[in-house]
Tab-separated table of C-alpha atoms in Angstrom:
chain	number	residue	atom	x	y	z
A	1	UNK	CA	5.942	38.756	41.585
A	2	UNK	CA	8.543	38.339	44.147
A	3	UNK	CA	11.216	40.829	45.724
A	4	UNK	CA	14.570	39.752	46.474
A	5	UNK	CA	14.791	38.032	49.990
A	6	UNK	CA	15.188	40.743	52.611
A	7	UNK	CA	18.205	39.527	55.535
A	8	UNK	CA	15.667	39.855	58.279
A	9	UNK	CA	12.866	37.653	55.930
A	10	UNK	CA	14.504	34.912	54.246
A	11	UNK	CA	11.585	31.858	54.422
A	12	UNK	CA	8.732	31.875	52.815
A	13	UNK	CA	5.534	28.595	53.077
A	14	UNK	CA	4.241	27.239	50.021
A	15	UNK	CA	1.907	24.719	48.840
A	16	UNK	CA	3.457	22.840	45.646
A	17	UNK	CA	1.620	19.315	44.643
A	18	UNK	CA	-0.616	19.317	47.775
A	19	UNK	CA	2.292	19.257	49.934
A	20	UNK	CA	3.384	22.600	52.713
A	21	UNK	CA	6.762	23.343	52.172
A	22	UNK	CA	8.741	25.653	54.050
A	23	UNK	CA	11.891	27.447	51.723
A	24	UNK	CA	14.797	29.163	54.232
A	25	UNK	CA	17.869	30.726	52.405
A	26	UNK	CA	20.614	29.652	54.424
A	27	UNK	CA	24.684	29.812	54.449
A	28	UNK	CA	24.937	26.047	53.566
A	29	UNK	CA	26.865	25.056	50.753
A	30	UNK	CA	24.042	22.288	49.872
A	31	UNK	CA	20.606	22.359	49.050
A	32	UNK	CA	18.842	19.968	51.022
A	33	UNK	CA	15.355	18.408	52.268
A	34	UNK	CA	13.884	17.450	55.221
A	35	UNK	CA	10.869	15.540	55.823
A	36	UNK	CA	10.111	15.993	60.202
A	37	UNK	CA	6.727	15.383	61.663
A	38	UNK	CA	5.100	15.310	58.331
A	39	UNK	CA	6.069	18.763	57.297
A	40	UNK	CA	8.544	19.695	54.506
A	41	UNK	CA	11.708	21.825	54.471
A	42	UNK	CA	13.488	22.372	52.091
A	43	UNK	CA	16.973	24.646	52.887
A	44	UNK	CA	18.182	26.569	49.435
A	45	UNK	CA	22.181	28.288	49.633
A	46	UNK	CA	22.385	31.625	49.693
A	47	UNK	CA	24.835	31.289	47.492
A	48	UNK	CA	22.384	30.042	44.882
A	49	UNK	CA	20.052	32.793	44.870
A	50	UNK	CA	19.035	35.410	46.737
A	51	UNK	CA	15.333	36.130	44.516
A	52	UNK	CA	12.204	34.638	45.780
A	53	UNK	CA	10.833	33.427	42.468
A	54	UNK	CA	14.092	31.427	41.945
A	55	UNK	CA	14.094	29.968	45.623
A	56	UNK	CA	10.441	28.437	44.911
A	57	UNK	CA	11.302	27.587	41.328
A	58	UNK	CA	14.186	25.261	42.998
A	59	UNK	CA	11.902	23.947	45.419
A	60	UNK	CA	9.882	22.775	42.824
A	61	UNK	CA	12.202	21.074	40.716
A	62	UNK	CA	13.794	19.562	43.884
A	63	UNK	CA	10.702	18.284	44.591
A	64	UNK	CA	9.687	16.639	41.716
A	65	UNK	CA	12.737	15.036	41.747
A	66	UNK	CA	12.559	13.833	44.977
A	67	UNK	CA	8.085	13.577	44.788
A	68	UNK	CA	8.162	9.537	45.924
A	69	UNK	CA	10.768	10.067	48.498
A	70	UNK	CA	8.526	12.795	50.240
A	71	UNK	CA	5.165	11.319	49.749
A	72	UNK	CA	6.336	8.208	52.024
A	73	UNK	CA	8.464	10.274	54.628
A	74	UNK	CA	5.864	12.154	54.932
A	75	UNK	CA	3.183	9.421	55.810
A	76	UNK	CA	5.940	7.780	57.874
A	77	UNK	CA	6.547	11.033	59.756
A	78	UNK	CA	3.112	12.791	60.432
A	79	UNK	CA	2.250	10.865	63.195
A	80	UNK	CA	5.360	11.862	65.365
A	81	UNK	CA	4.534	14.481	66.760
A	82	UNK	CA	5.350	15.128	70.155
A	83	UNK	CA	2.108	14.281	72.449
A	84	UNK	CA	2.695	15.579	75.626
A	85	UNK	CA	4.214	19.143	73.799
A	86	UNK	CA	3.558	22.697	74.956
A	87	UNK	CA	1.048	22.680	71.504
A	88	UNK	CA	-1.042	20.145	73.110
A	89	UNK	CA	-1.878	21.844	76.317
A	90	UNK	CA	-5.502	22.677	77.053
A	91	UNK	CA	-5.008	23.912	80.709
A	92	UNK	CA	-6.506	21.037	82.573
A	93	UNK	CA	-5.481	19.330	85.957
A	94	UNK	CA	-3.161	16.335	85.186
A	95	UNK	CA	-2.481	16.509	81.942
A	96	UNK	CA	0.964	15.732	81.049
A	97	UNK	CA	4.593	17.173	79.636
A	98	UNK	CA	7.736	15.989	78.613
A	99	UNK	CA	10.868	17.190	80.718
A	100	UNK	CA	14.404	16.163	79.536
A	101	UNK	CA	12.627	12.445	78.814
A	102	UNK	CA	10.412	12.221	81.590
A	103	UNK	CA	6.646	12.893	81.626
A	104	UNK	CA	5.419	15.020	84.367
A	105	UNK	CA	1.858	15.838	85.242
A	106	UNK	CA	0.795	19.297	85.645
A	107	UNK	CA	-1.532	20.594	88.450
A	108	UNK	CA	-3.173	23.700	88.358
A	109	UNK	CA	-3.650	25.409	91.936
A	110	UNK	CA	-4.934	28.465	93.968
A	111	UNK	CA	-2.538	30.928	95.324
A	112	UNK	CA	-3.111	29.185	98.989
A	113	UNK	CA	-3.036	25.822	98.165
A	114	UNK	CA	0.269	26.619	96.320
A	115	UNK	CA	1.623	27.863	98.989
A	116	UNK	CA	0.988	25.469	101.531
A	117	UNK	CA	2.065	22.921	98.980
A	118	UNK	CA	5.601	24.705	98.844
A	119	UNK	CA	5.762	25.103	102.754
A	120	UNK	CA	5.175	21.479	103.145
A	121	UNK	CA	7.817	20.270	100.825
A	122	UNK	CA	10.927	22.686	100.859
A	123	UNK	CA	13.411	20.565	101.524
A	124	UNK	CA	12.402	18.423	98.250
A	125	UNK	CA	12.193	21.137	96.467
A	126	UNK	CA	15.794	22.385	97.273
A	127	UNK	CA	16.785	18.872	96.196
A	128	UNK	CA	15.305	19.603	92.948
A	129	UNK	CA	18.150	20.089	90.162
A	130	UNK	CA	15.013	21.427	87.844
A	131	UNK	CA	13.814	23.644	90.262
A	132	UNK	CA	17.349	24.888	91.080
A	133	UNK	CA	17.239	26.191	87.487
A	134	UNK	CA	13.138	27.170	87.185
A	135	UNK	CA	14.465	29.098	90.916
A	136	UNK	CA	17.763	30.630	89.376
A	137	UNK	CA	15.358	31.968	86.718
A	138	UNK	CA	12.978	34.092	88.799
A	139	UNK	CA	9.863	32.038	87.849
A	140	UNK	CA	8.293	32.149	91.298
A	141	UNK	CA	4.471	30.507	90.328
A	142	UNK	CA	5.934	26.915	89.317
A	143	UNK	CA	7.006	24.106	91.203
A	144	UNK	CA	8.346	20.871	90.107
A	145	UNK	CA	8.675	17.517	91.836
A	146	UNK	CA	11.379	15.330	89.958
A	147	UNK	CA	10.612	12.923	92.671
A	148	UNK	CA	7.383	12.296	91.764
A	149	UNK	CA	6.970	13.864	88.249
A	150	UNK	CA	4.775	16.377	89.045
A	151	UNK	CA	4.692	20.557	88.167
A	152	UNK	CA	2.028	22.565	89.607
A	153	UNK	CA	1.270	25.811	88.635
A	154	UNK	CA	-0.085	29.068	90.609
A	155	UNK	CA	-3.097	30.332	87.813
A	156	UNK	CA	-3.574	33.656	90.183
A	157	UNK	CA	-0.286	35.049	89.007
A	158	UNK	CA	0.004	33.821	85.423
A	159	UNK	CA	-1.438	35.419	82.871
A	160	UNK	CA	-1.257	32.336	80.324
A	161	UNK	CA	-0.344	29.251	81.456
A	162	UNK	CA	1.009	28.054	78.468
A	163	UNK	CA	3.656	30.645	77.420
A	164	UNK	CA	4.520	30.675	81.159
A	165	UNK	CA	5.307	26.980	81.034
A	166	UNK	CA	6.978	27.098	77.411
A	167	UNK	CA	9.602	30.512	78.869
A	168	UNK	CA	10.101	27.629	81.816
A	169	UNK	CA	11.390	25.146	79.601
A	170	UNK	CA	13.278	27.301	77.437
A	171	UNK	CA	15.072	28.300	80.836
A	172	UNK	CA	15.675	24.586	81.238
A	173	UNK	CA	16.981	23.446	78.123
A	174	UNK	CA	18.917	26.834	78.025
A	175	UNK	CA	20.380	25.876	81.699
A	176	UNK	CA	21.231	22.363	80.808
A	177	UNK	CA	22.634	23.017	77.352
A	178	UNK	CA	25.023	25.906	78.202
A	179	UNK	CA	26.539	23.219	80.723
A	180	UNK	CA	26.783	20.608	78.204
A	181	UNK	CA	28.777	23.227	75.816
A	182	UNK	CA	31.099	24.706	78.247
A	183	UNK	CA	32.082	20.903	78.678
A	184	UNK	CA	32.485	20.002	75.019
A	185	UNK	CA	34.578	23.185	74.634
A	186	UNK	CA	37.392	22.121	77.327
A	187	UNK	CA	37.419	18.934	75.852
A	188	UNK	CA	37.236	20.404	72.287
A	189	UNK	CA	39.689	23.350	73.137
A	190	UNK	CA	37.334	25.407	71.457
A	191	UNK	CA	34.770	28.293	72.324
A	192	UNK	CA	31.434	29.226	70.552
A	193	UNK	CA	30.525	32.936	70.887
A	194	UNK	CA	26.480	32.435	71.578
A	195	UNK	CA	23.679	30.088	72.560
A	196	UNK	CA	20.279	30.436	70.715
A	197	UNK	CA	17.036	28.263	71.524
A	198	UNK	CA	15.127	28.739	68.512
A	199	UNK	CA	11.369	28.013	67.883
A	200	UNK	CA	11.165	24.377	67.369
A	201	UNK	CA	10.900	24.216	63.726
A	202	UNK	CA	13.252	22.870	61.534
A	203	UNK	CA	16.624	21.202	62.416
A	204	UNK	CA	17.231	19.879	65.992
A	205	UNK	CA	20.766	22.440	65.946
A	206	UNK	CA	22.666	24.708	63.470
A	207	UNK	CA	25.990	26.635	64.098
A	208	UNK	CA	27.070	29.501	62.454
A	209	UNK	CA	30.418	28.876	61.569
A	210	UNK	CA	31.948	32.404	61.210
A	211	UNK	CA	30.058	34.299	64.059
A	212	UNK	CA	30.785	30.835	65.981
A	213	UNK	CA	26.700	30.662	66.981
A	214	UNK	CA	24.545	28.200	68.173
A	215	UNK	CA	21.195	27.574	67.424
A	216	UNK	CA	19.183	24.455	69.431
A	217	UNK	CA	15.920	23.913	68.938
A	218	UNK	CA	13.178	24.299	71.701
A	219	UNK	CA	12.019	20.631	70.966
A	220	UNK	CA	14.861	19.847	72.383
A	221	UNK	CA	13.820	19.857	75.639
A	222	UNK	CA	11.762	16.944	75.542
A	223	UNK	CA	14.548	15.005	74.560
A	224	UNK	CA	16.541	12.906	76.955
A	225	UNK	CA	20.601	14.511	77.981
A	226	UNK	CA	22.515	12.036	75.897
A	227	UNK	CA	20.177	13.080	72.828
A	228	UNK	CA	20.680	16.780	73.922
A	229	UNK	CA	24.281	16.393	74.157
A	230	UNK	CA	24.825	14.521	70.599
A	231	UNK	CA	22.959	17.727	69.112
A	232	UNK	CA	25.741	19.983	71.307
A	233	UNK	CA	28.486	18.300	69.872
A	234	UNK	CA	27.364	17.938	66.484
A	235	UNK	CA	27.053	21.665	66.534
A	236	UNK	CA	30.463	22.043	68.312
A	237	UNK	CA	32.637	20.089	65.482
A	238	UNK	CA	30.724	22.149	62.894
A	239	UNK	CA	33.159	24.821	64.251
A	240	UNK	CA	36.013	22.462	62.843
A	241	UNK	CA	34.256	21.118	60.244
A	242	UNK	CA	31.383	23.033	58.267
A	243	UNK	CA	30.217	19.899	56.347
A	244	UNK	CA	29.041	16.527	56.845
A	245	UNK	CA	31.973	14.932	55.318
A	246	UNK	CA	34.287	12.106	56.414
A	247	UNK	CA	36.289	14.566	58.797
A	248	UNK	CA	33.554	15.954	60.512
A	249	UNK	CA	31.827	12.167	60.954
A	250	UNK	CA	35.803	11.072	62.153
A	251	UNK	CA	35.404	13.559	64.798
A	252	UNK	CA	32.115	12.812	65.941
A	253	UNK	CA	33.258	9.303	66.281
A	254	UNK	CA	36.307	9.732	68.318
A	255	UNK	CA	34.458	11.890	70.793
A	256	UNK	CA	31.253	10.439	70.613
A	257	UNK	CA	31.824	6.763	69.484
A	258	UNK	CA	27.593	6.016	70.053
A	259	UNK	CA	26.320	9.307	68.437
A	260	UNK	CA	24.978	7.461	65.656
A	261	UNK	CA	22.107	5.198	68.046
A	262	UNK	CA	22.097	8.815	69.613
A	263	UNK	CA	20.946	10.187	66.818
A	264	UNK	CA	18.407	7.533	65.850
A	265	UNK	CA	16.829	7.543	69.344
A	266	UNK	CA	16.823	11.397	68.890
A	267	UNK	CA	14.404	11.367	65.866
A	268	UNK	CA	12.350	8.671	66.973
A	269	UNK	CA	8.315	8.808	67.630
A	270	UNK	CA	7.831	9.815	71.261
């Protein structure tokens, strides 16, 4: 029925016992489950198969086996999703978006008004660290306040106001995350090759361990720093260590004696 996974296609969604499950062949050396925001993934080792029809047989059985497990993660989790998310927009004045941990509101204006509104408040905006980076980036039609928590868009010159918002805060957590790495890796003395923000599906990070990659995830950047920065690191001593065994968690604890409340704040419901 199925072909063998091609490199460039290597997930497939199913629906197994009422439940959507989504299978990714990955270079892990364990196959594991994850229950986030009541959805299922399930991550299969390359190593194990490399055919379709096996990957979804494995699922299965690994499902069964862990059936109770899911069934209440997944009732505990499906209400977490993020509510002020890029998902959730509907283009209206004052609704509101997460920022690094902070909720801003986001106004919608005319050309004019937007730039009168930029006139009138340049030296705020120069004090901006957020607009530093949206300005670094070349996106001219957005302005944010961190003063006062506020983003206003110019609709004349966007197109849709949505992806134009979601490339800003790719730029953001991009910005702030590449700064976070370059410290780890002087106090690490070590060097990653690439930086990757990935869709927002899945794990909050992965690394790569031979091509020395990192992948973050685009949810990421409604998360607060120290949450960001326990995902860097985590990622970071993958290049030492490619499990989750005692080493790796000895690592994390000498550099990052809190990185277990980290990582509970990081997963809670927003």
């Amino acid at each position: 029925m199925y072909k063998n996974i091609k490199k460039e296609n290597r997930s497939i969604n199913i629906n197994y016992r009422d439940i959507d499950i989504k299978i990714s062949l990955k270079n892990v050396k364990r196959l594991s489950i994850k229950v986030s925001n009541g959805e299922v993934f399930v991550n299969i080792p390359e190593s194990k198969t490399k055919n379709l029809d096996k990957a979804i047989k494995i699922t299965k059985e690994f499902v069964d086996e862990k059936y109770p497990w899911i069934l209440k993660s997944i009732e505990k989790t499906k209400n977490q999703k993020e509510i002020y998310n890029i998902e959730n927009l509907k283009g209206k004045n004052e609704e509101q978006i997460l920022i690094l941990g902070n909720i801003y509101n986001i106004i919608y204006l005319d050309r004019e008004s937007f730039n009168v509104l930029k006139r009138e408040n340049q030296k705020s905006l120069e004090n901006s660290n957020l607009q530093k980076i949206v300005d670094a980036n070349s996106f001219k039609y957005i302005l944010i306040f961190e003063d006062n928590r506020k983003i206003y868009l110019n609709l004349e010159n966007i197109i849709d106001n949505k992806e134009y918002l979601k490339k800003v805060l790719k730029e953001i957590l991009r910005d702030i995350s590449l700064k976070l790495i370059t410290k780890w890796e002087i106090i690490l003395n070590t060097k990653s090759e690439s930086l990757k923000i990935t869709n927002g599906r899945g794990n909050w990070g992965s690394c790569n361990t031979k091509k020395r990659y990192i992948n973050l995830n685009f949810n990421l950047v409604y998360k607060n720093i120290k949450e960001i920065e326990y995902v860097v690191l985590h990622e970071l001593c993958h290049l030492f260590h490619a499990n989750h065994g005692k080493e790796f968690k000895e690592m994390m604890t000498k550099y990052m004696p809190d990185w277990k409340e980290r990582k509970k704040e990081l997963n809670k419901k927003i």
